PDB file of C-alpha atoms and ligand atoms in Angstrom:
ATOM      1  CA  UNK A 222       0.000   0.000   0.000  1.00  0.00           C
ATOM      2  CA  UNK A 223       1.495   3.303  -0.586  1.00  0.00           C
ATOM      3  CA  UNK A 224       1.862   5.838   2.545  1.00  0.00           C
ATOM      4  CA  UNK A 225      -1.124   7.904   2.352  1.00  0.00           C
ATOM      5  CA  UNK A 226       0.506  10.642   4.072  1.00  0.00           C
ATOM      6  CA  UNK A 227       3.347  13.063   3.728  1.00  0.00           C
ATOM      7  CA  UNK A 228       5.207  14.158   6.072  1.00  0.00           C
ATOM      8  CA  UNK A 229       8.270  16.173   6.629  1.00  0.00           C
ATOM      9  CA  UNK A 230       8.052  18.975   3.635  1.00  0.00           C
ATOM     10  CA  UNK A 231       5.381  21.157   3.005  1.00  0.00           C
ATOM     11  CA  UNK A 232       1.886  19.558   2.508  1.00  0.00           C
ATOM     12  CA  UNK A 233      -0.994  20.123   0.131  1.00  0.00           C
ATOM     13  CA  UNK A 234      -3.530  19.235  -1.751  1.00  0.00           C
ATOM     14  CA  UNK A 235      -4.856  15.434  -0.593  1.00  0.00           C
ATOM     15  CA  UNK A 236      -2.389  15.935   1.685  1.00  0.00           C
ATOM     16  CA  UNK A 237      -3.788  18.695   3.782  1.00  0.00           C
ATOM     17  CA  UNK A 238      -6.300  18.589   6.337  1.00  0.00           C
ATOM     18  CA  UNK A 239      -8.561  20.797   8.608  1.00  0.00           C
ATOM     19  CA  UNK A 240      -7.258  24.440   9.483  1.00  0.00           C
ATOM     20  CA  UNK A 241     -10.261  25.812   7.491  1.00  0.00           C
ATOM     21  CA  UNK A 242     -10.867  28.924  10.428  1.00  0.00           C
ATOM     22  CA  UNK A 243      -7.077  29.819  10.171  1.00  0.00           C
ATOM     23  CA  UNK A 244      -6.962  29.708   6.529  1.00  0.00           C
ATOM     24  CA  UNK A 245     -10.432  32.201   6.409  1.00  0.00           C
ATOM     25  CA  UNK A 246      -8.249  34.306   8.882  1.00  0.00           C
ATOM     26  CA  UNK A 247      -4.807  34.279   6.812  1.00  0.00           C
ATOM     27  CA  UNK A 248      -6.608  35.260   4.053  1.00  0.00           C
ATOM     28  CA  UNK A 249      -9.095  37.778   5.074  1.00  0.00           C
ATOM     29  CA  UNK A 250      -5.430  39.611   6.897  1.00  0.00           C
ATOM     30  CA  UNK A 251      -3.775  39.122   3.492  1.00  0.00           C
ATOM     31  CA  UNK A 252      -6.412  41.418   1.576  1.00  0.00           C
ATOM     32  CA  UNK A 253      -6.096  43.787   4.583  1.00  0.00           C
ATOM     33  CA  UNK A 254      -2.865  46.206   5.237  1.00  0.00           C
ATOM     34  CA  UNK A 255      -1.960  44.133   8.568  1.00  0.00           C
ATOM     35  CA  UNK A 256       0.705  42.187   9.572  1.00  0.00           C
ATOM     36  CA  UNK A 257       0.891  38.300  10.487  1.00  0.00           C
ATOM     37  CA  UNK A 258       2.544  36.695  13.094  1.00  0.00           C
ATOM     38  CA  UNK A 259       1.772  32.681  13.565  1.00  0.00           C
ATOM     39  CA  UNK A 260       3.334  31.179  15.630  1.00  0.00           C
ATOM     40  CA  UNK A 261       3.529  27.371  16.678  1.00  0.00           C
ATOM     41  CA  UNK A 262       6.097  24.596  18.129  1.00  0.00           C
ATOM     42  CA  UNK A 263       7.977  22.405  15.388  1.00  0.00           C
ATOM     43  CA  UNK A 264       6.243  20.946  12.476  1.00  0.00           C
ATOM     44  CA  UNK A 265       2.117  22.179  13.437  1.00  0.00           C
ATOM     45  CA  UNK A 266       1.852  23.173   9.983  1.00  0.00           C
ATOM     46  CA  UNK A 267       2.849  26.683   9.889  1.00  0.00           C
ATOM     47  CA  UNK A 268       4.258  26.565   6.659  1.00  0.00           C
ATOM     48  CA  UNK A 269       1.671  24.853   4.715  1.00  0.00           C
ATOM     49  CA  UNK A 270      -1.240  27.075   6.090  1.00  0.00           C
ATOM     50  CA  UNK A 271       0.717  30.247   4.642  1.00  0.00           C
ATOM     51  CA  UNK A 272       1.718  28.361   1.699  1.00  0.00           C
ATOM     52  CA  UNK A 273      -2.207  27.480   0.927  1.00  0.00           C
ATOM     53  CA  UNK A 274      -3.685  31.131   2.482  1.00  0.00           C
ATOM     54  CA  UNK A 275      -1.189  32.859  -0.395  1.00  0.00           C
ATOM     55  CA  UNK A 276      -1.925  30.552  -3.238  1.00  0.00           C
ATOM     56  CA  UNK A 277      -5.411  31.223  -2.493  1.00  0.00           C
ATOM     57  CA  UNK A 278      -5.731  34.468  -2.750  1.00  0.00           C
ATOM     58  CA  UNK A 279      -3.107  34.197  -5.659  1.00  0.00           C
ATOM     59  CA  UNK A 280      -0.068  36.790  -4.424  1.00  0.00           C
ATOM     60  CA  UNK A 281       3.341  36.488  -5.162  1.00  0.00           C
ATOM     61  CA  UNK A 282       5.610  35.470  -2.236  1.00  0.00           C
ATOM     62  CA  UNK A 283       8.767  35.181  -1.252  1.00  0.00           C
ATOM     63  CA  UNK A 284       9.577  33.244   1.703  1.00  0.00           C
ATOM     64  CA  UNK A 285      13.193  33.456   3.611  1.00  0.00           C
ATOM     65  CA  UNK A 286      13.876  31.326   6.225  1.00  0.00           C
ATOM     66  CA  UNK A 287      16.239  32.980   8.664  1.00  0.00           C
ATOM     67  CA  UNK A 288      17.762  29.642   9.609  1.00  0.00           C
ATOM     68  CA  UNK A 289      19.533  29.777   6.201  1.00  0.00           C
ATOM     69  CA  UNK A 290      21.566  33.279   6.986  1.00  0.00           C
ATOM     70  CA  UNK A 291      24.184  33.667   8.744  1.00  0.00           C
ATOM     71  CA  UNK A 292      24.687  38.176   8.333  1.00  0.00           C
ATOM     72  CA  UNK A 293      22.806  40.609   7.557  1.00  0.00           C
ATOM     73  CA  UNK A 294      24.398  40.833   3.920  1.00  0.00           C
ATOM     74  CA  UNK A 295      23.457  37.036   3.606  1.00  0.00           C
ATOM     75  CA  UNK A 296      19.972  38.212   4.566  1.00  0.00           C
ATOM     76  CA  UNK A 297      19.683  40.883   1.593  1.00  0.00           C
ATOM     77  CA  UNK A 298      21.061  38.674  -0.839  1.00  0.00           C
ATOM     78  CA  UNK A 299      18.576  36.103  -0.107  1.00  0.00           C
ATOM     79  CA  UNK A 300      15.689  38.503  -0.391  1.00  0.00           C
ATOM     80  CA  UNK A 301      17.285  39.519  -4.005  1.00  0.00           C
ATOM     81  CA  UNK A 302      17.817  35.811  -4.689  1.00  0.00           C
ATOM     82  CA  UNK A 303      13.921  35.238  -4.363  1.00  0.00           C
ATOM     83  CA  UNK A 304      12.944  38.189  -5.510  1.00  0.00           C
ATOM     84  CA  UNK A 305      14.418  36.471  -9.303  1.00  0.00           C
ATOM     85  CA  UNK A 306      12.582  33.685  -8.936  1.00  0.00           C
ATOM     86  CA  UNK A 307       9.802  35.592  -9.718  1.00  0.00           C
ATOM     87  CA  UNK A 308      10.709  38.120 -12.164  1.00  0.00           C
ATOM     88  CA  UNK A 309      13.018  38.359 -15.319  1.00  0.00           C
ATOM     89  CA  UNK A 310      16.256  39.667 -14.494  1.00  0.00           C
ATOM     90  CA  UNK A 311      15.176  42.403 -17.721  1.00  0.00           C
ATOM     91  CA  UNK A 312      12.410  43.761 -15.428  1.00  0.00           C
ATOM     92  CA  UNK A 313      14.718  44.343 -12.842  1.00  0.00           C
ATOM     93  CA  UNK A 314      17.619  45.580 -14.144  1.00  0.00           C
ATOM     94  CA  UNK A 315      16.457  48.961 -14.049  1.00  0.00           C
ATOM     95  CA  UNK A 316      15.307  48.990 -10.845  1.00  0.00           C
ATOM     96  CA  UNK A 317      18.555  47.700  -9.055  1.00  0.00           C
ATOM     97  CA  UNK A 318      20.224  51.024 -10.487  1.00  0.00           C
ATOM     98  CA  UNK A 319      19.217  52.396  -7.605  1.00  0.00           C
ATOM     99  CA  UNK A 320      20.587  50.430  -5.345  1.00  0.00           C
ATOM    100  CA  UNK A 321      23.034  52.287  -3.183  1.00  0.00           C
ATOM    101  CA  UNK A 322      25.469  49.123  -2.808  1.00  0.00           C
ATOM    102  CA  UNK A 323      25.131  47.653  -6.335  1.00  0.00           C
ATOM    103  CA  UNK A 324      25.125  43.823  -5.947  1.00  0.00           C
ATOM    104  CA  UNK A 325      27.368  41.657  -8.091  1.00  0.00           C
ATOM    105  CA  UNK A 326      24.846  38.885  -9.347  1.00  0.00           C
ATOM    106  CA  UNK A 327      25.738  35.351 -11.524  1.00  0.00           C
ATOM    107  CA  UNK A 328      23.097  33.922 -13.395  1.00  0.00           C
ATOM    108  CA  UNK A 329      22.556  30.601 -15.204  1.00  0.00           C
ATOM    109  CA  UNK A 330      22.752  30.661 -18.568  1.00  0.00           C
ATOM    110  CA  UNK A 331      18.504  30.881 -18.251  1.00  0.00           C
ATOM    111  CA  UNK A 332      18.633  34.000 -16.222  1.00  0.00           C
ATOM    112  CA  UNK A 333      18.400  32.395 -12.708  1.00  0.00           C
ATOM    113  CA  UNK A 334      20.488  34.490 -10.138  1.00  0.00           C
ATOM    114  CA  UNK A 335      22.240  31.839  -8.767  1.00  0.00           C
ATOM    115  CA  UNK A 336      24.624  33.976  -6.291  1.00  0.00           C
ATOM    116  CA  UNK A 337      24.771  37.312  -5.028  1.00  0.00           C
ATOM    117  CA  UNK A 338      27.352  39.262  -3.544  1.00  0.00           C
ATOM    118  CA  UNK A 339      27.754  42.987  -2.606  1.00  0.00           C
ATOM    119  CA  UNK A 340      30.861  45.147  -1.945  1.00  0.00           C
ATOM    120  CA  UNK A 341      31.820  45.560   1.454  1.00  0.00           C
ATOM    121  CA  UNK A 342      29.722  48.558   3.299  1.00  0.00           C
ATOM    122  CA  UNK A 343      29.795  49.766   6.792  1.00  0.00           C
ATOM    123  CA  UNK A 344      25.908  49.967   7.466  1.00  0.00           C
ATOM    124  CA  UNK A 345      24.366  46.218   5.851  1.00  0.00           C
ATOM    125  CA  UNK A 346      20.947  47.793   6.999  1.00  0.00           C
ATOM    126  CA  UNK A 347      21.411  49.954   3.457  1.00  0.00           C
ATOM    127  CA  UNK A 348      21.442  46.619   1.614  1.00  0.00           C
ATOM    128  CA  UNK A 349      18.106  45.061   3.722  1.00  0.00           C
ATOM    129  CA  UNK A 350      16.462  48.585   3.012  1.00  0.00           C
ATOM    130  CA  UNK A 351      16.964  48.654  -0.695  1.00  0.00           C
ATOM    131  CA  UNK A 352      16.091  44.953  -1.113  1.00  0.00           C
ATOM    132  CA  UNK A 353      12.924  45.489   0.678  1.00  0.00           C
ATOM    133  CA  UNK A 354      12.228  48.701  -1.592  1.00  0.00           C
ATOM    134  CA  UNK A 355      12.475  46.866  -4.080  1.00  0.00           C
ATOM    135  CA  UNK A 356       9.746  44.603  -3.363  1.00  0.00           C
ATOM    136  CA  UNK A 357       7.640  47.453  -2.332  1.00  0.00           C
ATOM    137  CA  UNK A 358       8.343  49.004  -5.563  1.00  0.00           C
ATOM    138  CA  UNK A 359       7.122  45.878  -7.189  1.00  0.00           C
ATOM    139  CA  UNK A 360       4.207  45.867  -5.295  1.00  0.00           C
ATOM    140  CA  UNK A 361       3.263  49.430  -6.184  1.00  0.00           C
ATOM    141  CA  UNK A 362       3.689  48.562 -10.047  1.00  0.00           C
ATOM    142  CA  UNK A 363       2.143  44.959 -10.231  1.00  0.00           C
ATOM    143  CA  UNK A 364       0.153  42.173  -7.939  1.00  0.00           C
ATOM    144  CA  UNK A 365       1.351  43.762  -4.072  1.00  0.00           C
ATOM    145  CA  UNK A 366       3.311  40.332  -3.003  1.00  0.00           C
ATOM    146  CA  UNK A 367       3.942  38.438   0.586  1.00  0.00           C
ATOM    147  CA  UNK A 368       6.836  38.275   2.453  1.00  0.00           C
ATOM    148  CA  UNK A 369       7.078  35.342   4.585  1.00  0.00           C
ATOM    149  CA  UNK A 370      10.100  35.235   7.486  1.00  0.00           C
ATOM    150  CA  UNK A 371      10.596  31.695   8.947  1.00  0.00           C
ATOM    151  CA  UNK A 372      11.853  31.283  11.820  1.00  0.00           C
ATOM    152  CA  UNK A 373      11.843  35.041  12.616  1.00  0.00           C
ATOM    153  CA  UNK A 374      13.300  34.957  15.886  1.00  0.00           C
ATOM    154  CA  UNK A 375      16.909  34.016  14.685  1.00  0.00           C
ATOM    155  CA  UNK A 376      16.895  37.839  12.921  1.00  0.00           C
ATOM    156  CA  UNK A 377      17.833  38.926  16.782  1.00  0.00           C
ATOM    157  CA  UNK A 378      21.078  36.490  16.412  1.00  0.00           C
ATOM    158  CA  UNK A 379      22.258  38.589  13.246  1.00  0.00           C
ATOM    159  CA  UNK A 380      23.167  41.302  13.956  1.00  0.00           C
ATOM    160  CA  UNK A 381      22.936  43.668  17.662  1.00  0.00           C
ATOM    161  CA  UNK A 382      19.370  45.922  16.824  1.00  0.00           C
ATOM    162  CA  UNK A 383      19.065  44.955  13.337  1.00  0.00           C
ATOM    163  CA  UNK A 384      15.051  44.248  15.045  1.00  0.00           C
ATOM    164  CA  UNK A 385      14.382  48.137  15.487  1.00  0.00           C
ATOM    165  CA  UNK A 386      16.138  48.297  11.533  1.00  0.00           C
ATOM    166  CA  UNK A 387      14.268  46.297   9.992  1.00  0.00           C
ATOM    167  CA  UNK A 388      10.669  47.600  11.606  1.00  0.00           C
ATOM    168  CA  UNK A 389      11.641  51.070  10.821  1.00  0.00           C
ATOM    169  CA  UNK A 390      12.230  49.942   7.116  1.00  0.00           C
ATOM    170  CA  UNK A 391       8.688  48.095   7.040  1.00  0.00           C
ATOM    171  CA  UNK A 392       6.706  50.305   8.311  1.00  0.00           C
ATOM    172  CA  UNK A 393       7.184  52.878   5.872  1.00  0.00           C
ATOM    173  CA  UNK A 394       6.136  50.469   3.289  1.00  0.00           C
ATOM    174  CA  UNK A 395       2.394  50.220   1.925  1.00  0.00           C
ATOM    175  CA  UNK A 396       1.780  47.728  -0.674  1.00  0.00           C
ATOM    176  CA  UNK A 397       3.830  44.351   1.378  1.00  0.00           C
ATOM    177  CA  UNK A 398       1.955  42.100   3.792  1.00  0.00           C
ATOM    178  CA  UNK A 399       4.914  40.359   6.146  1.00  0.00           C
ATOM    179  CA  UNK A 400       4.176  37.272   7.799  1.00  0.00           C
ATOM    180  CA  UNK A 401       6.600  36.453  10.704  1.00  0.00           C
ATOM    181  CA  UNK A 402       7.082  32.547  11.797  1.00  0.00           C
ATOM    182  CA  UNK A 403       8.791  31.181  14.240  1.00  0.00           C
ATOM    183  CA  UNK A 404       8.775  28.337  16.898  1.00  0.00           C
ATOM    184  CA  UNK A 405      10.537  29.498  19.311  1.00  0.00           C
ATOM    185  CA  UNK A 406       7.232  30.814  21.218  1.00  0.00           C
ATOM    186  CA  UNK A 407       8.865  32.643  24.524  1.00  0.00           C
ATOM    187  CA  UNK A 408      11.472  34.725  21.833  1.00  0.00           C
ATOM    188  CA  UNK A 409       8.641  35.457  19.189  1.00  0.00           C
ATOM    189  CA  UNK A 410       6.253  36.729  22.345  1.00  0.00           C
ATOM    190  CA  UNK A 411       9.328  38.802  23.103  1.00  0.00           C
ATOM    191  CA  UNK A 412       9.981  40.503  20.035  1.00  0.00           C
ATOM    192  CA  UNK A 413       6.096  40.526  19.275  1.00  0.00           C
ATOM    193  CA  UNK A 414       4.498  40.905  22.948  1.00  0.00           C
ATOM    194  CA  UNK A 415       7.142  42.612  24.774  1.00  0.00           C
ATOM    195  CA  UNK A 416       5.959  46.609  25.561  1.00  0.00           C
ATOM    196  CA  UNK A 417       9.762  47.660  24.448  1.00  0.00           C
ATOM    197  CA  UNK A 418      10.313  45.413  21.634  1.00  0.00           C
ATOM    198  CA  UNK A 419      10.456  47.701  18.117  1.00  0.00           C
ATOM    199  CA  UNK A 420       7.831  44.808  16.621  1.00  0.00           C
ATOM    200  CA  UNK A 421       5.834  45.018  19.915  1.00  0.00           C
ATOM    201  CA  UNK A 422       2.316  44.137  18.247  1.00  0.00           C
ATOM    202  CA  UNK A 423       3.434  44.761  14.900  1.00  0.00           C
ATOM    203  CA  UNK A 424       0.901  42.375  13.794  1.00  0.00           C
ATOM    204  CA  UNK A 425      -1.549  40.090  13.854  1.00  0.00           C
ATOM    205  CA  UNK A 426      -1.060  37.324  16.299  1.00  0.00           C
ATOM    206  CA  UNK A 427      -2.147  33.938  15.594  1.00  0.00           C
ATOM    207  CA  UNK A 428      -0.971  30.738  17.582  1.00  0.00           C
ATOM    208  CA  UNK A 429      -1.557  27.105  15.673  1.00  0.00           C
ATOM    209  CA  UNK A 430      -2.649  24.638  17.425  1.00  0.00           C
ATOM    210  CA  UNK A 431      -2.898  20.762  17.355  1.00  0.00           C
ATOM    211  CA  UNK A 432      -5.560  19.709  14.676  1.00  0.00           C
ATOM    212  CA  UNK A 433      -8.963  18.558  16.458  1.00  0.00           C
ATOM    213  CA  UNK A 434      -9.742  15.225  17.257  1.00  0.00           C
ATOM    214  CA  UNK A 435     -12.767  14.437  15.191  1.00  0.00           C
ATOM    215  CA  UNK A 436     -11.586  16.126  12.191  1.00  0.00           C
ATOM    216  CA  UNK A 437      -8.285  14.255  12.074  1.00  0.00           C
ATOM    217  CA  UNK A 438      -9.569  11.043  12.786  1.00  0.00           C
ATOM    218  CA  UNK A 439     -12.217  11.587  10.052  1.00  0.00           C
ATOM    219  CA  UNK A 440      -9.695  12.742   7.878  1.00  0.00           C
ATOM    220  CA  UNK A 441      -7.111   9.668   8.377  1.00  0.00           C
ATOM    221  CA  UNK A 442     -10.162   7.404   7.990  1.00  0.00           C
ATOM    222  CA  UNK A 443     -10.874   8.294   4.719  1.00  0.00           C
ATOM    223  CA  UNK A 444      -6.866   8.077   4.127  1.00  0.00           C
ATOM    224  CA  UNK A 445      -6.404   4.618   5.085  1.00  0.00           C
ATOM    225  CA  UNK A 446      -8.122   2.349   2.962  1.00  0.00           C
ATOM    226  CA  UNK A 447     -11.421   0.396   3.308  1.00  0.00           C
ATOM    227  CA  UNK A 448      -9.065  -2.969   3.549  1.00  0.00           C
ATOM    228  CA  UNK A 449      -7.448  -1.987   6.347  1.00  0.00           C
ATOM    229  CA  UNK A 450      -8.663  -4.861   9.401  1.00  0.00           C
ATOM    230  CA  UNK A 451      -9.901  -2.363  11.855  1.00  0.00           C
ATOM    231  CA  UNK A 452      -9.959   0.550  10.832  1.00  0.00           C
ATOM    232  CA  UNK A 453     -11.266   2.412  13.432  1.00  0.00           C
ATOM    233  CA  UNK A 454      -9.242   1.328  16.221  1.00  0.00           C
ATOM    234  CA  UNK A 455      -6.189   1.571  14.174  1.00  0.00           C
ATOM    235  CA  UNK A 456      -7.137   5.419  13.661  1.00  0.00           C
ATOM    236  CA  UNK A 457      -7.807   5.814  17.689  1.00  0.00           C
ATOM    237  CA  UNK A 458      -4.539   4.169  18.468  1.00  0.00           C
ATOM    238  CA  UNK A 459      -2.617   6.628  15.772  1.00  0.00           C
ATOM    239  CA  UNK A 460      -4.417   9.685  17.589  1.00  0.00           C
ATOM    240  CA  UNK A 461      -3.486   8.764  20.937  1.00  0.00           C
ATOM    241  CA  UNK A 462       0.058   8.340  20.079  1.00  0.00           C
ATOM    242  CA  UNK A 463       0.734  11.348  18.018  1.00  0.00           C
ATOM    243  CA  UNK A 464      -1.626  13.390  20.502  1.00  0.00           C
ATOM    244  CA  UNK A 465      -3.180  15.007  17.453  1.00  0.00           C
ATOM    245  CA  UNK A 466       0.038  16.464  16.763  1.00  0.00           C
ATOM    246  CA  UNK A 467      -0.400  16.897  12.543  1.00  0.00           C
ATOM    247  CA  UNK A 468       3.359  15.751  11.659  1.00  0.00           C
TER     248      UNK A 468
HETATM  249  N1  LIG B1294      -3.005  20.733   7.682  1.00  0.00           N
HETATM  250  C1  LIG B1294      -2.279  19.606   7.707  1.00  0.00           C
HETATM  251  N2  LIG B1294      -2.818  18.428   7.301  1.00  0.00           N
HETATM  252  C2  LIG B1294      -2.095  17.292   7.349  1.00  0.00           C
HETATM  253  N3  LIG B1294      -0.824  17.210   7.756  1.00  0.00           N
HETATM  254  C3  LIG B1294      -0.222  18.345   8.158  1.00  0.00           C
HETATM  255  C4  LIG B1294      -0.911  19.598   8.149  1.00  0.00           C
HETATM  256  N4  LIG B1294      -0.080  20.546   8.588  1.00  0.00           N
HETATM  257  C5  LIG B1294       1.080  19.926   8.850  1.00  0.00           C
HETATM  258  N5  LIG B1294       1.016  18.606   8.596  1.00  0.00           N
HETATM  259  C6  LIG B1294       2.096  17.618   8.810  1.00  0.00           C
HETATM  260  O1  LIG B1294       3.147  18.264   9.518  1.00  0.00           O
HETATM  261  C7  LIG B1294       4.319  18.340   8.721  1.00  0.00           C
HETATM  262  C8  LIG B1294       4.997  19.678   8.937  1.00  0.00           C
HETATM  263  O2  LIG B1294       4.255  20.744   8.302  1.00  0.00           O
HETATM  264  P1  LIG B1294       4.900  22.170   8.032  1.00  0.00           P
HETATM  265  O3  LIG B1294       6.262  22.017   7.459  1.00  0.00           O
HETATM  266  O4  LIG B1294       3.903  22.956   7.306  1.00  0.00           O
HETATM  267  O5  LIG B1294       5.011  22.687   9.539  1.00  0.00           O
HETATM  268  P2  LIG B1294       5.854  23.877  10.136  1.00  0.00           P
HETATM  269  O6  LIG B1294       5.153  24.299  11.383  1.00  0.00           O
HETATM  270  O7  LIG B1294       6.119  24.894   9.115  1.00  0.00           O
HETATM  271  O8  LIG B1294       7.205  23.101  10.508  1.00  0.00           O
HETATM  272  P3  LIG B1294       8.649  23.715  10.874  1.00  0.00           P
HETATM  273  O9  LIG B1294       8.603  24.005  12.327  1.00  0.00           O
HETATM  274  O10 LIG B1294       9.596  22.607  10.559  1.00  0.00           O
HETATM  275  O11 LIG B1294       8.859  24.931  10.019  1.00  0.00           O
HETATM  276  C9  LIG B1294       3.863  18.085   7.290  1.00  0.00           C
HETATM  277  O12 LIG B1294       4.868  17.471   6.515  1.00  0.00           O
HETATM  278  C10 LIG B1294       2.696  17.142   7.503  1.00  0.00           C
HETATM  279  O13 LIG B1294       3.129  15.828   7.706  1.00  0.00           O
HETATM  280 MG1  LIG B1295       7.959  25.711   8.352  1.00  0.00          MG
END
């Protein structure tokens, strides 16, 4: 029999279950000027709620997961990196004139910016600012697109008050919805909760939860096959293991 579920990478599809409330919600912020901030522990489904709420309402998004950087240079060129994924380097060219640190960027033969370096600089917040201009100039001209940080709390390990940076570069912008991640729930209630913090209710705040009882064990039901030899009590004993936990 093959596995009839996924799990480990981003789910959709058959695939997906339950979450319709938070989905209504994502949405319903997305075609609002707000903010979002979900957070969850490990593998709850963060990711594939966003991923489903944004191809819904059919936005272009660029997700960076701040796991992956180590500065905040590495941070701007990954913002430009995605950025190309979804628009022809010709479109762009003009706009990254402007830049006031001009990156140095290698392409595949096809156009895909497959590394991207800038010149040393002082201040790295110049190169976060104009990368993030750029997608608000994008926005302005075209479909206004989502910018997804995963893992948001590891910005704080990049770089000492890059948080109060980045905010005051966001919050001049009008045509970007940002949704913040992150699974670290006492740091994100920190940066999001605490009276001081630049991103002190910056947003939306969501927490995901387990999925319910009696829609997952509907759900796997219908999964497993009608051959299976009881059904029903293999389901139960699957729930009361994983707690309802969805990975
Ligand atoms: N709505 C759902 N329906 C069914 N399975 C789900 C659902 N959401 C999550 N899962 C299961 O949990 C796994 C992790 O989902 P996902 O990567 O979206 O979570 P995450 O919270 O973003 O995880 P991480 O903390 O690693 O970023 C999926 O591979 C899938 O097995
Ligand atoms: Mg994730």
């Amino acid at each position: 029999m093959k596995n009839p579920f996924k799990f480990g990478t981003i789910v959709e599809g058959e695939y997906f279950t339950d979450r319709t409330e938070e989905l209504e919600s994502i949405k319903q912020l997305l075609n609002s000027d707000n903010h979002l901030i979900l957070i969850s522990p490990r593998r709850f489904g963060k990711s594939s709620l966003v991923k489903k709420a944004v191809t819904q309402v059919a936005r272009p998004c660029i997700s960076l997961n701040l796991q992956m950087v180590v500065s905040v240079e590495g941070l701007a060129a990954m913002i430009l990196k995605e950025v190309f994924k979804l628009h022809p380097w010709e479109k762009l060219k003009h706009l990254l004139s402007s830049f006031r640190v001009v990156p140095t960027i290698s392409t595949t033969p096809s156009g895909e910016a497959i590394d991207i370096t800038f010149q040393a600089t002082t201040d790295a917040t110049v190169l976060i600012e104009d990368a993030l201009q750029l997608v608000e100039k994008l926005s302005e001209k075209g479909e206004s697109m989502v910018v997804v940080f995963d893992e948001f709390q590891e910005l704080m390990g990049l770089d000492k008050g890059i948080d109060k940076r980045l905010r005051a570069i966001i919050q001049t912008q009008r045509h970007v919805n940002y949704i913040f991640l992150g699974s670290q729930e006492s740091m994100m209630t920190e940066i999001f909760e605490r009276k001081r913090s630049p991103f002190y209710r910056f947003g939306v705040l969501m927490h995901l939860d387990r999925i319910p009882h009696s829609n997952f064990s509907q759900y796997i039901s219908e999964r497993l096959s009608d051959n299976f030899v009881s059904k029903g009590n293999v389901v139960e004993q699957i729930l009361a293991t994983t707690r309802c936990h969805p990975y």
